[in-house]
Amino acid sequence: MIDKNELLAGLSETSAESEYFSPIPKGYVKGKTKYVVVMGTVMSGLGKGIFSSCLAKLMQDKGLKVAPIKLEGYLNIDSGTLNPFRHGEVFVLDDGMECDMDLGTYERMLDQNLSKNNFSTSGQIYRSILDKERHGDYLGRDVQMIPHVTGEVKYRLRTLAHNTGADIVFVEIGGTVGDLENAFYIEAMRELAYEEGPNSCCFVALTYILEPRILGEQKSKAAQLGIKQLMQSGIQPDIIACRAASQVNEKARQKISVYSNVPIGRVVSLADSASIYQIPAMLRECSMDFEVLRLLHIEDRIDLRKERQEWAKWCDFTDKIGKEKHETTIGITGKYTSVRDSYASIINALEHSGIALGSHIKIEWIDTSEITDKNVAEHLKNVDGIIVPGGFGIRGTEGKISCIKYARMNNIPFLGLCFGFQMAVIEFARNVCGLKKANSTEIEPNCSEAVIDILPEQKKIEKLGGNMRLGGHDIDIKPGSLAYKLFGNTDSIRMRFRHRYEVDPRFIEQIEKGGLIFSGKAPNQPIMQILELKDHPYFIATQAHPCLTSRPLRPQPMFTGLVAASMKK
Ligand code: GLN
């Protein structure tokens, strides 16, 4: 939110009649923070977030402080109400922000917790402007896309720069250049570069090189047209990253270079790679890191000794990728089985643990809508372990419960996440504690043995957006439990949550008597957070989403435990 005094200052600098409107946070020093702006052309889904996070990682390794921000074009206030099937998973930050999955890529690549200040949507920008307009903050002026909306965008970026003390803010603009909904972001970036002065902003255009099978050669025209559109917006790219299925050849790069005034050394080929963790090395190979330092005039800020150390650690990790001697098959039951993006964090967490333990993880997607107690063995015959992940609604729930029962009774390693935790409680209540009608009120609103019920604080809420139990919460761990051991003998940990339902405290005693152990609980509240079973190779579930905090060099212990147990099977 722009402070009213700063707003007045912004106007008074040049009088209310002025066409300049660029409120600047108090104490902001121009030139201290540099900006790398990553935009897409030709099509979306090229991996702007991956590119941007890998480049940011290389800068961070050099001792520079980096702060990423994703600017989304859509009008939603956050990603919480978006369908993961269309948009990929909803990533939850520690402060409870529900955001785009790219924020997960940044957190993993940078091993850094982000906050709501690292994510902005058009909805947030417009809401803040309309609030100010109603508040009378614009002093009789008509409120316009330029300068007010673009001014708000620049203000957010500078506030992030100022508050984090970043050397470089990495700005990723969602969608592609030319989208109507992103046009004001692009314009704001042009203004930012002009106002901050030469060598303050580095513009990166991600583009795609087509290779139609009937022609059998790479074609750069679509890329050229996309870049032309960017240049028509008044932005001269400094770097062009050419995404393609295979290495982009010299001829295509030359064409793009000539067409866009970008020296060929900065028109780089970025072919598809088996693991995103190999991309930082690809960027280093074409000296992208040093090109950016030179463009931004900050070569003197780097610490090469730190870089050597960080890079050695990183290579220890990436050197193991693809060289695993062992293979483990993990079954994941899920509604959105056709779209891998909807389970991005789980896939990453499994990959981190697999690499650490030297086992390649093969994922088998299991659609539970047809699974029953009778046919479950057939469906799970190829898996070494299973995950029942988060979810909403009724579809496939009975099949998930059958899978959990089968895993419990047949010593198959099992990890339940959020909804999977709730399903495990229902299964145990029904089949061990004799609560035959046990269910969740999410699935059966009038259930007579509702072991899973809506959280008391959720009952009052009628709107759908941003109001689940969200974000990081501390968890007390029971000493001596499996969870205690997994987390390195600590009795307090923190994980991230996103749920409306919980174990109804009235059933806890009865369920525990049956033998299920609630080994993680919310401090001072009867909210059950982790459950586990004794006398089973690995049976553990959590109300949280541990996948959100797994990092390449620090795999999440509940996942590592699952992979280790599954490798033994
Ligand atoms: N639908 C369940 C709830 O709201 C689980 C949510 C989830 O898996 N993220 O509590």
Short mmCIF file of N, CA and C in Angstrom, two decimals, residues 186-308:
data_model
loop_
_atom_site.label_atom_id
_atom_site.label_comp_id
_atom_site.label_asym_id
_atom_site.label_seq_id
_atom_site.Cartn_x
_atom_site.Cartn_y
_atom_site.Cartn_z
N ILE A 186 4.37 -4.58 -18.36
CA ILE A 186 5.46 -4.33 -19.31
C ILE A 186 5.77 -2.84 -19.35
N GLU A 187 4.71 -2.04 -19.40
CA GLU A 187 4.90 -0.59 -19.42
C GLU A 187 5.58 -0.13 -18.12
N ALA A 188 5.18 -0.71 -17.00
CA ALA A 188 5.81 -0.32 -15.73
C ALA A 188 7.30 -0.64 -15.75
N MET A 189 7.68 -1.73 -16.41
CA MET A 189 9.10 -2.10 -16.47
C MET A 189 9.88 -1.12 -17.33
N ARG A 190 9.23 -0.69 -18.42
CA ARG A 190 9.88 0.32 -19.28
C ARG A 190 10.12 1.60 -18.47
N GLU A 191 9.11 2.01 -17.73
CA GLU A 191 9.24 3.23 -16.92
C GLU A 191 10.31 3.06 -15.85
N LEU A 192 10.32 1.87 -15.23
CA LEU A 192 11.29 1.61 -14.17
C LEU A 192 12.72 1.78 -14.69
N ALA A 193 12.97 1.18 -15.86
CA ALA A 193 14.33 1.25 -16.43
C ALA A 193 14.70 2.70 -16.73
N TYR A 194 13.75 3.46 -17.24
CA TYR A 194 13.99 4.88 -17.57
C TYR A 194 14.29 5.67 -16.29
N GLU A 195 13.48 5.43 -15.27
CA GLU A 195 13.64 6.21 -14.03
C GLU A 195 14.89 5.82 -13.24
N GLU A 196 15.20 4.52 -13.25
CA GLU A 196 16.35 4.08 -12.46
C GLU A 196 17.66 4.42 -13.15
N GLY A 197 17.61 4.62 -14.44
CA GLY A 197 18.80 5.03 -15.16
C GLY A 197 19.54 3.87 -15.82
N PRO A 198 20.57 4.21 -16.64
CA PRO A 198 21.30 3.17 -17.37
C PRO A 198 21.92 2.14 -16.43
N ASN A 199 22.02 0.91 -16.91
CA ASN A 199 22.63 -0.20 -16.17
C ASN A 199 21.92 -0.56 -14.87
N SER A 200 20.65 -0.24 -14.79
CA SER A 200 19.91 -0.61 -13.58
C SER A 200 19.00 -1.80 -13.83
N CYS A 201 18.60 -2.00 -15.07
CA CYS A 201 17.68 -3.10 -15.37
C CYS A 201 18.26 -3.96 -16.50
N CYS A 202 18.09 -5.25 -16.34
CA CYS A 202 18.50 -6.17 -17.40
C CYS A 202 17.25 -6.91 -17.86
N PHE A 203 16.93 -6.76 -19.13
CA PHE A 203 15.71 -7.39 -19.64
C PHE A 203 16.04 -8.72 -20.33
N VAL A 204 15.37 -9.76 -19.89
CA VAL A 204 15.58 -11.08 -20.48
C VAL A 204 14.28 -11.51 -21.17
N ALA A 205 14.38 -11.86 -22.43
CA ALA A 205 13.19 -12.38 -23.13
C ALA A 205 13.38 -13.88 -23.32
N LEU A 206 12.43 -14.63 -22.82
CA LEU A 206 12.45 -16.07 -23.08
C LEU A 206 11.61 -16.31 -24.32
N THR A 207 12.13 -17.11 -25.21
CA THR A 207 11.37 -17.34 -26.42
C THR A 207 11.46 -18.82 -26.80
N TYR A 208 10.75 -19.20 -27.85
CA TYR A 208 10.75 -20.61 -28.21
C TYR A 208 11.08 -20.79 -29.68
N ILE A 209 11.96 -21.72 -29.95
CA ILE A 209 12.34 -22.02 -31.34
C ILE A 209 11.60 -23.28 -31.77
N LEU A 210 10.82 -23.11 -32.83
CA LEU A 210 10.02 -24.25 -33.32
C LEU A 210 10.88 -25.15 -34.21
N GLU A 211 10.54 -26.42 -34.21
CA GLU A 211 11.23 -27.35 -35.12
C GLU A 211 10.17 -28.30 -35.70
N PRO A 212 9.38 -27.81 -36.67
CA PRO A 212 8.29 -28.64 -37.20
C PRO A 212 8.83 -29.91 -37.84
N ARG A 213 8.20 -31.02 -37.55
CA ARG A 213 8.73 -32.29 -38.04
C ARG A 213 8.76 -32.33 -39.56
N ILE A 214 7.76 -31.75 -40.22
CA ILE A 214 7.74 -31.82 -41.68
C ILE A 214 8.91 -31.07 -42.31
N LEU A 215 9.44 -30.07 -41.60
CA LEU A 215 10.56 -29.31 -42.17
C LEU A 215 11.90 -29.86 -41.70
N GLY A 216 11.91 -30.40 -40.51
CA GLY A 216 13.15 -30.98 -40.00
C GLY A 216 14.23 -29.95 -39.70
N GLU A 217 13.87 -28.68 -39.56
CA GLU A 217 14.88 -27.68 -39.17
C GLU A 217 14.28 -26.67 -38.21
N GLN A 218 15.17 -25.97 -37.50
CA GLN A 218 14.69 -24.99 -36.51
C GLN A 218 14.24 -23.72 -37.20
N LYS A 219 13.11 -23.19 -36.79
CA LYS A 219 12.57 -21.97 -37.38
C LYS A 219 12.48 -20.89 -36.31
N SER A 220 13.01 -19.71 -36.64
CA SER A 220 13.08 -18.67 -35.62
C SER A 220 12.04 -17.56 -35.79
N LYS A 221 11.19 -17.68 -36.82
CA LYS A 221 10.28 -16.55 -37.11
C LYS A 221 9.34 -16.21 -35.96
N ALA A 222 8.74 -17.24 -35.38
CA ALA A 222 7.80 -16.96 -34.28
C ALA A 222 8.53 -16.23 -33.16
N ALA A 223 9.76 -16.65 -32.88
CA ALA A 223 10.55 -15.99 -31.84
C ALA A 223 10.81 -14.53 -32.22
N GLN A 224 11.18 -14.31 -33.49
CA GLN A 224 11.45 -12.93 -33.93
C GLN A 224 10.23 -12.04 -33.75
N LEU A 225 9.06 -12.57 -34.12
CA LEU A 225 7.84 -11.76 -34.01
C LEU A 225 7.53 -11.43 -32.56
N GLY A 226 7.76 -12.41 -31.69
CA GLY A 226 7.51 -12.18 -30.26
C GLY A 226 8.42 -11.09 -29.72
N ILE A 227 9.69 -11.13 -30.15
CA ILE A 227 10.65 -10.14 -29.66
C ILE A 227 10.32 -8.76 -30.23
N LYS A 228 9.85 -8.77 -31.48
CA LYS A 228 9.45 -7.50 -32.11
C LYS A 228 8.34 -6.83 -31.27
N GLN A 229 7.42 -7.66 -30.81
CA GLN A 229 6.32 -7.13 -30.02
C GLN A 229 6.84 -6.49 -28.72
N LEU A 230 7.84 -7.13 -28.14
CA LEU A 230 8.44 -6.57 -26.93
C LEU A 230 9.09 -5.22 -27.25
N MET A 231 9.82 -5.17 -28.37
CA MET A 231 10.51 -3.93 -28.73
C MET A 231 9.52 -2.81 -29.06
N GLN A 232 8.36 -3.21 -29.59
CA GLN A 232 7.33 -2.20 -29.86
C GLN A 232 6.81 -1.59 -28.56
N SER A 233 6.97 -2.31 -27.46
CA SER A 233 6.54 -1.75 -26.17
C SER A 233 7.62 -0.84 -25.59
N GLY A 234 8.70 -0.65 -26.32
CA GLY A 234 9.74 0.25 -25.84
C GLY A 234 10.79 -0.43 -25.00
N ILE A 235 10.84 -1.73 -25.06
CA ILE A 235 11.84 -2.45 -24.28
C ILE A 235 12.82 -3.16 -25.20
N GLN A 236 14.09 -2.84 -25.01
CA GLN A 236 15.16 -3.51 -25.76
C GLN A 236 15.69 -4.65 -24.90
N PRO A 237 15.49 -5.90 -25.34
CA PRO A 237 16.01 -6.98 -24.50
C PRO A 237 17.54 -6.93 -24.45
N ASP A 238 18.10 -7.38 -23.34
CA ASP A 238 19.56 -7.47 -23.19
C ASP A 238 20.02 -8.90 -23.42
N ILE A 239 19.12 -9.83 -23.08
CA ILE A 239 19.46 -11.25 -23.22
C ILE A 239 18.25 -11.95 -23.83
N ILE A 240 18.51 -12.87 -24.74
CA ILE A 240 17.40 -13.67 -25.27
C ILE A 240 17.71 -15.14 -25.02
N ALA A 241 16.84 -15.77 -24.26
CA ALA A 241 17.05 -17.19 -23.97
C ALA A 241 16.11 -17.98 -24.86
N CYS A 242 16.71 -18.81 -25.71
CA CYS A 242 15.92 -19.55 -26.70
C CYS A 242 15.63 -20.96 -26.17
N ARG A 243 14.41 -21.18 -25.77
CA ARG A 243 14.01 -22.51 -25.35
C ARG A 243 13.72 -23.34 -26.59
N ALA A 244 14.05 -24.61 -26.52
CA ALA A 244 13.79 -25.50 -27.66
C ALA A 244 13.93 -26.93 -27.20
N ALA A 245 13.43 -27.84 -28.03
CA ALA A 245 13.53 -29.26 -27.67
C ALA A 245 14.99 -29.71 -27.69
N SER A 246 15.77 -29.20 -28.70
CA SER A 246 17.19 -29.57 -28.75
C SER A 246 18.02 -28.28 -28.84
N GLN A 247 19.34 -28.42 -28.82
CA GLN A 247 20.21 -27.22 -28.88
C GLN A 247 19.83 -26.33 -30.06
N VAL A 248 19.76 -25.03 -29.80
CA VAL A 248 19.41 -24.11 -30.88
C VAL A 248 20.68 -23.83 -31.70
N ASN A 249 20.57 -23.99 -33.01
CA ASN A 249 21.78 -23.87 -33.83
C ASN A 249 22.18 -22.42 -34.06
N GLU A 250 23.41 -22.28 -34.52
CA GLU A 250 24.03 -20.97 -34.72
C GLU A 250 23.19 -20.08 -35.66
N LYS A 251 22.66 -20.72 -36.72
CA LYS A 251 21.93 -19.94 -37.72
C LYS A 251 20.69 -19.28 -37.11
N ALA A 252 19.95 -20.05 -36.34
CA ALA A 252 18.74 -19.50 -35.73
C ALA A 252 19.11 -18.39 -34.74
N ARG A 253 20.17 -18.61 -33.99
CA ARG A 253 20.59 -17.60 -33.01
C ARG A 253 21.05 -16.33 -33.72
N GLN A 254 21.78 -16.52 -34.85
CA GLN A 254 22.23 -15.35 -35.62
C GLN A 254 21.04 -14.53 -36.11
N LYS A 255 20.05 -15.21 -36.63
CA LYS A 255 18.87 -14.49 -37.15
C LYS A 255 18.25 -13.65 -36.04
N ILE A 256 18.11 -14.27 -34.89
CA ILE A 256 17.49 -13.56 -33.78
C ILE A 256 18.35 -12.38 -33.34
N SER A 257 19.65 -12.61 -33.32
CA SER A 257 20.58 -11.55 -32.91
C SER A 257 20.45 -10.33 -33.83
N VAL A 258 20.53 -10.57 -35.14
CA VAL A 258 20.46 -9.49 -36.12
C VAL A 258 19.13 -8.74 -35.99
N TYR A 259 18.11 -9.48 -35.76
CA TYR A 259 16.76 -8.94 -35.76
C TYR A 259 16.47 -8.11 -34.51
N SER A 260 17.21 -8.42 -33.43
CA SER A 260 16.82 -7.82 -32.15
C SER A 260 17.89 -6.92 -31.53
N ASN A 261 18.99 -6.69 -32.23
CA ASN A 261 20.10 -5.88 -31.70
C ASN A 261 20.71 -6.47 -30.44
N VAL A 262 20.62 -7.77 -30.26
CA VAL A 262 21.24 -8.40 -29.09
C VAL A 262 22.46 -9.19 -29.58
N PRO A 263 23.66 -8.86 -29.06
CA PRO A 263 24.86 -9.58 -29.52
C PRO A 263 24.68 -11.10 -29.39
N ILE A 264 25.21 -11.84 -30.33
CA ILE A 264 24.95 -13.28 -30.36
C ILE A 264 25.39 -14.00 -29.08
N GLY A 265 26.39 -13.45 -28.42
CA GLY A 265 26.84 -14.04 -27.15
C GLY A 265 25.75 -14.02 -26.09
N ARG A 266 24.78 -13.13 -26.28
CA ARG A 266 23.70 -13.06 -25.30
C ARG A 266 22.38 -13.62 -25.85
N VAL A 267 22.47 -14.29 -27.00
CA VAL A 267 21.32 -15.05 -27.50
C VAL A 267 21.66 -16.51 -27.21
N VAL A 268 21.10 -17.04 -26.14
CA VAL A 268 21.58 -18.34 -25.67
C VAL A 268 20.56 -19.45 -25.93
N SER A 269 21.13 -20.63 -26.12
CA SER A 269 20.28 -21.80 -26.36
C SER A 269 19.99 -22.49 -25.04
N LEU A 270 18.72 -22.74 -24.79
CA LEU A 270 18.35 -23.45 -23.56
C LEU A 270 17.48 -24.64 -23.95
N ALA A 271 18.13 -25.73 -24.25
CA ALA A 271 17.38 -26.93 -24.66
C ALA A 271 16.74 -27.58 -23.44
N ASP A 272 15.73 -28.41 -23.69
CA ASP A 272 15.08 -29.13 -22.61
C ASP A 272 16.12 -29.91 -21.82
N SER A 273 15.89 -29.98 -20.51
CA SER A 273 16.87 -30.72 -19.70
C SER A 273 16.13 -31.70 -18.81
N ALA A 274 16.80 -32.81 -18.48
CA ALA A 274 16.13 -33.87 -17.73
C ALA A 274 15.74 -33.40 -16.33
N SER A 275 16.59 -32.58 -15.72
CA SER A 275 16.28 -32.08 -14.39
C SER A 275 16.50 -30.58 -14.35
N ILE A 276 15.59 -29.86 -13.71
CA ILE A 276 15.77 -28.40 -13.67
C ILE A 276 17.02 -28.04 -12.85
N TYR A 277 17.46 -28.97 -12.01
CA TYR A 277 18.63 -28.66 -11.19
C TYR A 277 19.92 -28.63 -12.01
N GLN A 278 19.81 -29.04 -13.29
CA GLN A 278 21.00 -28.95 -14.14
C GLN A 278 21.07 -27.62 -14.90
N ILE A 279 20.02 -26.83 -14.80
CA ILE A 279 19.99 -25.59 -15.57
C ILE A 279 21.00 -24.52 -15.07
N PRO A 280 21.21 -24.39 -13.76
CA PRO A 280 22.24 -23.42 -13.35
C PRO A 280 23.58 -23.68 -14.06
N ALA A 281 23.94 -24.95 -14.21
CA ALA A 281 25.21 -25.26 -14.89
C ALA A 281 25.16 -24.84 -16.35
N MET A 282 23.98 -25.03 -16.99
CA MET A 282 23.85 -24.61 -18.39
C MET A 282 24.03 -23.10 -18.52
N LEU A 283 23.49 -22.36 -17.56
CA LEU A 283 23.61 -20.89 -17.62
C LEU A 283 25.06 -20.45 -17.38
N ARG A 284 25.73 -21.18 -16.50
CA ARG A 284 27.14 -20.85 -16.25
C ARG A 284 27.99 -21.11 -17.48
N GLU A 285 27.66 -22.21 -18.17
CA GLU A 285 28.45 -22.56 -19.35
C GLU A 285 28.43 -21.46 -20.39
N CYS A 286 27.29 -20.79 -20.56
CA CYS A 286 27.26 -19.69 -21.54
C CYS A 286 27.50 -18.34 -20.85
N SER A 287 28.09 -18.37 -19.68
CA SER A 287 28.50 -17.14 -18.96
C SER A 287 27.36 -16.16 -18.71
N MET A 288 26.16 -16.69 -18.61
CA MET A 288 25.02 -15.81 -18.40
C MET A 288 25.19 -14.98 -17.13
N ASP A 289 25.74 -15.63 -16.09
CA ASP A 289 25.90 -14.92 -14.82
C ASP A 289 26.79 -13.68 -14.98
N PHE A 290 27.93 -13.86 -15.67
CA PHE A 290 28.83 -12.71 -15.81
C PHE A 290 28.30 -11.67 -16.79
N GLU A 291 27.55 -12.12 -17.78
CA GLU A 291 26.91 -11.15 -18.69
C GLU A 291 25.99 -10.22 -17.88
N VAL A 292 25.21 -10.81 -16.98
CA VAL A 292 24.28 -10.00 -16.20
C VAL A 292 25.04 -9.05 -15.28
N LEU A 293 26.10 -9.55 -14.64
CA LEU A 293 26.89 -8.69 -13.75
C LEU A 293 27.44 -7.49 -14.52
N ARG A 294 27.93 -7.78 -15.74
CA ARG A 294 28.51 -6.70 -16.55
C ARG A 294 27.44 -5.70 -16.97
N LEU A 295 26.28 -6.22 -17.38
CA LEU A 295 25.21 -5.33 -17.82
C LEU A 295 24.75 -4.42 -16.68
N LEU A 296 24.77 -4.96 -15.47
CA LEU A 296 24.26 -4.19 -14.32
C LEU A 296 25.36 -3.44 -13.57
N HIS A 297 26.60 -3.58 -14.07
CA HIS A 297 27.75 -2.90 -13.43
C HIS A 297 27.88 -3.25 -11.95
N ILE A 298 27.82 -4.52 -11.64
CA ILE A 298 28.01 -4.89 -10.24
C ILE A 298 29.06 -6.00 -10.08
N GLU A 299 29.99 -6.04 -11.03
CA GLU A 299 31.05 -7.07 -10.91
C GLU A 299 31.81 -6.92 -9.60
N ASP A 300 31.89 -5.68 -9.11
CA ASP A 300 32.70 -5.45 -7.91
C ASP A 300 32.01 -5.89 -6.61
N ARG A 301 30.75 -6.29 -6.70
CA ARG A 301 30.06 -6.67 -5.46
C ARG A 301 30.21 -8.16 -5.12
N ILE A 302 30.82 -8.93 -6.01
CA ILE A 302 30.74 -10.39 -5.81
C ILE A 302 31.90 -10.96 -4.98
N ASP A 303 31.64 -12.14 -4.41
CA ASP A 303 32.61 -12.82 -3.55
C ASP A 303 32.91 -14.18 -4.20
N LEU A 304 34.05 -14.24 -4.89
CA LEU A 304 34.34 -15.44 -5.68
C LEU A 304 34.65 -16.66 -4.82
N ARG A 305 35.16 -16.41 -3.60
CA ARG A 305 35.45 -17.55 -2.72
C ARG A 305 34.16 -18.23 -2.28
N LYS A 306 33.20 -17.40 -1.92
CA LYS A 306 31.91 -17.95 -1.52
C LYS A 306 31.31 -18.73 -2.69
N GLU A 307 31.44 -18.15 -3.89
CA GLU A 307 30.88 -18.82 -5.05
C GLU A 307 31.47 -20.21 -5.24
N ARG A 308 32.81 -20.32 -5.08
CA ARG A 308 33.45 -21.63 -5.25
C ARG A 308 32.88 -22.65 -4.26
#
